[in-house]
Tab-separated table of C-alpha atoms in Angstrom:
chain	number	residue	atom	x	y	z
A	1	UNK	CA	53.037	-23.586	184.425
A	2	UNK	CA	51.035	-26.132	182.441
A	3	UNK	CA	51.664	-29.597	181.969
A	4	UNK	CA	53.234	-31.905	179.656
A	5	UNK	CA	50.852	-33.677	177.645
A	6	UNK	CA	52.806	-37.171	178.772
A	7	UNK	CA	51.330	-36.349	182.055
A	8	UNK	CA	48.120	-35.942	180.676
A	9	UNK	CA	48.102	-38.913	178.469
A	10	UNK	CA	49.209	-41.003	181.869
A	11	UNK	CA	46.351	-39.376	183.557
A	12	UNK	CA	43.650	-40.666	181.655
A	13	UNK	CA	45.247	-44.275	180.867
A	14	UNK	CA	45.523	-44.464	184.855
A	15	UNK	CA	41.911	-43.510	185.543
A	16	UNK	CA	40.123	-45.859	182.985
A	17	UNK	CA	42.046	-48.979	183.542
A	18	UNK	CA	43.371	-48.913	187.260
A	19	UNK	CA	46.727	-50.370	186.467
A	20	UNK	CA	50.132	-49.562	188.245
A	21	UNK	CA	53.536	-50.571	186.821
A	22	UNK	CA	54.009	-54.354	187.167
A	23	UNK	CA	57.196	-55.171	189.667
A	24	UNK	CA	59.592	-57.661	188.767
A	25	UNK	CA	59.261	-61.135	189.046
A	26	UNK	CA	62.852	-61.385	189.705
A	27	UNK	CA	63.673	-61.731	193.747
A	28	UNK	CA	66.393	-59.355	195.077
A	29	UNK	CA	69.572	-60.014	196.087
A	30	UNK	CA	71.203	-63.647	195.431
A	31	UNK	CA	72.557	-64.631	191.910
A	32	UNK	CA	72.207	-62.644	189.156
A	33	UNK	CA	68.922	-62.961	186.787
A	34	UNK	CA	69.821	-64.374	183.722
A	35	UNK	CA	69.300	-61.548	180.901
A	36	UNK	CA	66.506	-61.728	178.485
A	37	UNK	CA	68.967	-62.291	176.037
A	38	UNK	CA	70.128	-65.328	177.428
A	39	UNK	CA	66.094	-66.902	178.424
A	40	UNK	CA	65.824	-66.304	174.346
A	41	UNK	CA	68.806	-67.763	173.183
A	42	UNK	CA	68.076	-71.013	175.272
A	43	UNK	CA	65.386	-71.695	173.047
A	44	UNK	CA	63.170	-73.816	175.483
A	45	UNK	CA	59.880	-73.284	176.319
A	46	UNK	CA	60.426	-73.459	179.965
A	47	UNK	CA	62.858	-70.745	179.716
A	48	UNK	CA	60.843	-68.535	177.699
A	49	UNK	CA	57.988	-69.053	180.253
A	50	UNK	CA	60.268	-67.229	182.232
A	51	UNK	CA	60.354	-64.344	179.888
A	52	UNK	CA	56.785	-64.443	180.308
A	53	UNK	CA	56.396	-64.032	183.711
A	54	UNK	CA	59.314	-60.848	183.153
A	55	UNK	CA	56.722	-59.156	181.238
A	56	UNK	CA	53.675	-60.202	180.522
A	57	UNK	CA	52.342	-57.661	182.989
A	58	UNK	CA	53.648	-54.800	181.130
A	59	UNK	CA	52.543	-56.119	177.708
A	60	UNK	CA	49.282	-57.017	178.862
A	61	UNK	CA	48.697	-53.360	180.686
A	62	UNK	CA	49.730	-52.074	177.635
A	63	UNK	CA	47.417	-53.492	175.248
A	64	UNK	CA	44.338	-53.269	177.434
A	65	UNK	CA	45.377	-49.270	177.730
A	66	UNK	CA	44.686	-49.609	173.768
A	67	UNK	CA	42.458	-52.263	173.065
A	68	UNK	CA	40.456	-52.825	176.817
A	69	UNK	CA	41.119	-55.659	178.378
A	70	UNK	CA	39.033	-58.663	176.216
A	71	UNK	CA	41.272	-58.259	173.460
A	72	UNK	CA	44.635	-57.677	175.428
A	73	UNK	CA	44.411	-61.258	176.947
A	74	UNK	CA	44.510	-62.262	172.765
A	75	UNK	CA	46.891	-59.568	172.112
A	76	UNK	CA	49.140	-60.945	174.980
A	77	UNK	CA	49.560	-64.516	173.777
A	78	UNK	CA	49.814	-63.412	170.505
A	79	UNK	CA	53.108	-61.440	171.155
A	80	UNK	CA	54.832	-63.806	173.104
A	81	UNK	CA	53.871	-66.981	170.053
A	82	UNK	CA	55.124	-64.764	167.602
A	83	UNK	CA	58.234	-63.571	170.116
A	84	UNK	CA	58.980	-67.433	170.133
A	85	UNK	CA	58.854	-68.215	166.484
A	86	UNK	CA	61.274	-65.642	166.073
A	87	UNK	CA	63.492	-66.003	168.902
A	88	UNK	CA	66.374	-66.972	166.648
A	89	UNK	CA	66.138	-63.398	165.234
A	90	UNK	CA	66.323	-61.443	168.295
A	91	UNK	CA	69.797	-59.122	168.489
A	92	UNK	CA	69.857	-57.669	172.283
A	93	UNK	CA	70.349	-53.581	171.562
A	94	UNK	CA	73.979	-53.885	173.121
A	95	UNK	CA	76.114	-56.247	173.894
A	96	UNK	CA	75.574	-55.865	177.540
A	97	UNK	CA	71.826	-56.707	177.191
A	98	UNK	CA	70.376	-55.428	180.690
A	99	UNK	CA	68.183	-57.954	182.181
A	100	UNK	CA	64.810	-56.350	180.699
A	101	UNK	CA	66.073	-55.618	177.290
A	102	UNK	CA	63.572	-57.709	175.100
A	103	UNK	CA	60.884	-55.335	176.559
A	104	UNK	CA	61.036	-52.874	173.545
A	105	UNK	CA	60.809	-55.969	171.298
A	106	UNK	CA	58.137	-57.129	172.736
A	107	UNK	CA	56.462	-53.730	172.402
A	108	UNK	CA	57.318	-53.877	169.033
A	109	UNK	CA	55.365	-56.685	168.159
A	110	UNK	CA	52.602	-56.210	170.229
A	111	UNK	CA	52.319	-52.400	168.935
A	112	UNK	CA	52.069	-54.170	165.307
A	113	UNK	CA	49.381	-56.614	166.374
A	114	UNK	CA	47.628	-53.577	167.512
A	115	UNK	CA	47.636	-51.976	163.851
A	116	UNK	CA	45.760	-54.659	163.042
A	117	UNK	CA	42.622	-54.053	165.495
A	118	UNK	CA	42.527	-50.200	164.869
A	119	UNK	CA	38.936	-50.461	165.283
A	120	UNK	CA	38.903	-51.994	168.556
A	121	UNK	CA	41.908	-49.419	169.423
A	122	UNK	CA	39.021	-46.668	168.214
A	123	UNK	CA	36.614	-47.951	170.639
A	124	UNK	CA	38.595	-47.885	173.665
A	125	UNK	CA	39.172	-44.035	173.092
A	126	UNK	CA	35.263	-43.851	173.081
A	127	UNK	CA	35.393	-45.611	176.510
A	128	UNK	CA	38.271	-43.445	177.962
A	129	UNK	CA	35.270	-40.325	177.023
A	130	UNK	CA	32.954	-42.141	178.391
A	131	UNK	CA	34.984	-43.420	181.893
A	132	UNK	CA	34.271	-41.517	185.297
A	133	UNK	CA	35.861	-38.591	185.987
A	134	UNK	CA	38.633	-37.770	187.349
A	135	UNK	CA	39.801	-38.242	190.866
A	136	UNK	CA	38.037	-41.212	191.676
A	137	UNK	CA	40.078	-44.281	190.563
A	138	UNK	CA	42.980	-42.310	190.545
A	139	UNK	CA	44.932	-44.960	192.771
A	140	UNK	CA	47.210	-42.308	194.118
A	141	UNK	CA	48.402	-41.472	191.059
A	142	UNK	CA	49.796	-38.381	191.257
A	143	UNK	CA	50.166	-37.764	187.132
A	144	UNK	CA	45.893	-38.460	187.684
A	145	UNK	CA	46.105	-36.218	190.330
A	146	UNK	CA	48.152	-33.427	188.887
A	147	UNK	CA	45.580	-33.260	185.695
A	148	UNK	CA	42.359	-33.633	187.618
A	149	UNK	CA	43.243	-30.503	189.754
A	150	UNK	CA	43.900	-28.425	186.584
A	151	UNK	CA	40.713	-29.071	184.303
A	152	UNK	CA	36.815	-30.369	184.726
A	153	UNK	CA	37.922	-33.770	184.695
A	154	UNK	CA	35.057	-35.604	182.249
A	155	UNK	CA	35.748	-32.716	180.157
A	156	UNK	CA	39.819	-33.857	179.923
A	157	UNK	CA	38.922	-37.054	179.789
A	158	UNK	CA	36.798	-36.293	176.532
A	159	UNK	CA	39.353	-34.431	175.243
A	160	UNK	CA	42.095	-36.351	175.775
A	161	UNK	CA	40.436	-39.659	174.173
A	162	UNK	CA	39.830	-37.373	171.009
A	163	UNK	CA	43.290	-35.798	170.893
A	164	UNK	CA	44.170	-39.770	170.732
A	165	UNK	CA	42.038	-40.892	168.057
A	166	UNK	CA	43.101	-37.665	165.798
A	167	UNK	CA	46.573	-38.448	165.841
A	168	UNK	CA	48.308	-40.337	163.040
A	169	UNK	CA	49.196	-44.370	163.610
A	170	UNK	CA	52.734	-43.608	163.934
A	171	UNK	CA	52.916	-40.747	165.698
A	172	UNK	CA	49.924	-42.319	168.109
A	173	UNK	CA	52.246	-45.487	168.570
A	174	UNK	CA	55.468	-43.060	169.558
A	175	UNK	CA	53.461	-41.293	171.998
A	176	UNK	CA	51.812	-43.769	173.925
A	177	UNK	CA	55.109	-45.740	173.853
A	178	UNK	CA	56.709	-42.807	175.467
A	179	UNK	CA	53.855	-41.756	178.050
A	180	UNK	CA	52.258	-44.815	178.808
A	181	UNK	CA	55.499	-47.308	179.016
A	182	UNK	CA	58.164	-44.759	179.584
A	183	UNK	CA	60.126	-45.639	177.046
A	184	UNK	CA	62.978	-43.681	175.595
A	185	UNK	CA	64.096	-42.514	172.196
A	186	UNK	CA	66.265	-45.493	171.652
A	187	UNK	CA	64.142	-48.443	173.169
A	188	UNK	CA	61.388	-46.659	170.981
A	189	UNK	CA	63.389	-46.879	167.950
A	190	UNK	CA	64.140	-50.235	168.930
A	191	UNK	CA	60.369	-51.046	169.276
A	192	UNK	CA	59.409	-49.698	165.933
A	193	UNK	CA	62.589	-50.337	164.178
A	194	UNK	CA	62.700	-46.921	162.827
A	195	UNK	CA	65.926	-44.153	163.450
A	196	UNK	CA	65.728	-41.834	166.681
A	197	UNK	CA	65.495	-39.261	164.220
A	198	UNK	CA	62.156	-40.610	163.445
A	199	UNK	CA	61.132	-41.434	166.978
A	200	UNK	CA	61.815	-37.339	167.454
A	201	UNK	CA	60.194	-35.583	164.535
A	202	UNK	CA	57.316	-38.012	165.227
A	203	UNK	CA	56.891	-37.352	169.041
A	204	UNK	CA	57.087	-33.436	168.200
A	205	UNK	CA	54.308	-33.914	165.988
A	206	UNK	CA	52.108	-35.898	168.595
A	207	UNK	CA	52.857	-33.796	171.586
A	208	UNK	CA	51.981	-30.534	169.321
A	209	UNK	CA	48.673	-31.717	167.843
A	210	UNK	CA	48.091	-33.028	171.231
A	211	UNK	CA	48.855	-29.183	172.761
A	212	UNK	CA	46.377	-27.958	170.692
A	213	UNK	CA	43.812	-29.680	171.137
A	214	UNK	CA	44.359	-29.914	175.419
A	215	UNK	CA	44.785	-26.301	175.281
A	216	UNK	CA	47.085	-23.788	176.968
A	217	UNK	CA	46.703	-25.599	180.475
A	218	UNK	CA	48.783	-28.196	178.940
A	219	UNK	CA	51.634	-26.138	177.349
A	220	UNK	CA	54.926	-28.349	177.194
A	221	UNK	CA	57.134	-27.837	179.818
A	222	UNK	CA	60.788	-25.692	178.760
C-alpha cells in the first residue's frame, strides 16, 4: 500500500534540515504551567520570554523547513515582536486554553511573514532537490525511513521539492502546516483564520496535486 503524501512531505523536511520535534521547556510533575493564555495576558516581557522559550523551537524549525535557516533566525524574532504588539488581541481557541494553545497563533503569523519572502521560500525547495539522498541524515526517522525504502531517494527528493513549489500559497501553507507541524483542522483554521471547511477543500487539493505528481507509490491511504 503506498504512502500518504504527509509522510512523504515529513520525509524530505527531516532529511534536509536534521531537526526533531522540540520538547517542552516545561519540567514534569510539580505545579501546573501557567497556560499560554495566561504568559500573554500578563503583558510583561519577562513573562512573554517565557512564551518564548515554549516555542521558539517549533517556530524556528518551522521557518528554516521553509526559508533555511539564515532567514528563520529573522523570521523567528519577527513573530514573537509582532506576537507582543498584539498580545492584547489574542482570544485562546477555548476557554480552557491548554498550556500550548498560542502555538497555532504563532504559526499564523509566522506563516504570513513567510508570504512575504516567497522567493527565499522558492529557494529552499531548490535546496531540498539539491540535499543528499535519502537515508543518510535520516536521524532515525522512520517517516525518512519509510519513503527512502520505497523510491530512488535523490529522485523523491527532486520530486517532492517540485510538487512543493507547484502548489498554490494557500493550499502550500495548509499542507505543510498539517505534515510538517502536525497540526489539525481546527488549530489550522486557527492559524490561518479561515473555516475548517476551508482548511479541508484546501488540504484535498494539496494532497491530490501532490499524488500526482509523487506517483502511484504514494497513493493516499483509505
Amino acid at each position: 500500500m503506498g504512502r500518504e503524501p504527509k509522510a512523504a512531505v515529513r520525509a524530505i523536511a527531516g532529511m534536509h534540515t536534521g531537526t526533531q520535534p522540540a520538547a517542552s521547556v516545561d519540567p514534569p510533575g510539580g505545579p501546573e504551567p501557567p497556560t499560554d493564555a495566561e504568559l500573554i495576558s500578563a503583558a510583561s516581557r519577562e513573562e512573554f520570554a517565557l512564551l518564548f522559550d515554549r516555542h521558539a523551537a517549533k517556530i524556528h524549525r518551522y521557518a528554516a523547513r521553509r526559508l533555511g535557516t539564515a532567514d528563520a533566525d529573522d523570521l523567528l524574532s519577527q513573530t514573537f515582536l509582532i506576537a507582543y504588539e498584539r498580545r492584547h488581541h489574542y482570544t485562546p481557541a477555548d476557554p480552557g486554553d491548554a498550556p500550548d494553545g498560542a502555538l497555532p497563533w504563532l504559526y499564523g503569523i509566522a506563516t504570513n511573514l513567510i508570504h512575504r519572502r516567497r522567493r527565499s521560500e522558492l529557494r529552499q525547495y531548490r535546496a531540498y532537490a539539491r540535499s543528499e539522498p535519502a537515508g543518510r541524515h535520516t536521524h532515525d526517522d522512520p517517516l525518512a525511513g519509510e519513503v527512502a525504502s520505497r523510491v530512488d531517494a535523490e529522485a523523491a527528493q527532486r520530486t517532492l521539492a517540485r510538487a512543493l513549489a507547484r502548489l498554490r500559497q494557500p493550499e502550500r501553507d495548509v499542507l505543510l502546516l498539517y505534515a510538517w507541524e502536525d497540526l489539525g483542522y481546527a488549530e489550522i483554521a486557527a492559524a490561518l483564520d479561515i473555516p475548517i471547511g476551508t482548511v479541508r477543500s484546501r488540504l484535498h487539493r494539496a494532497r491530490k496535486s501532490v499524488r500526482a505528481t509523487l506517483g502511484p507509490d504514494f497513493e493516499e491511504q483509505p
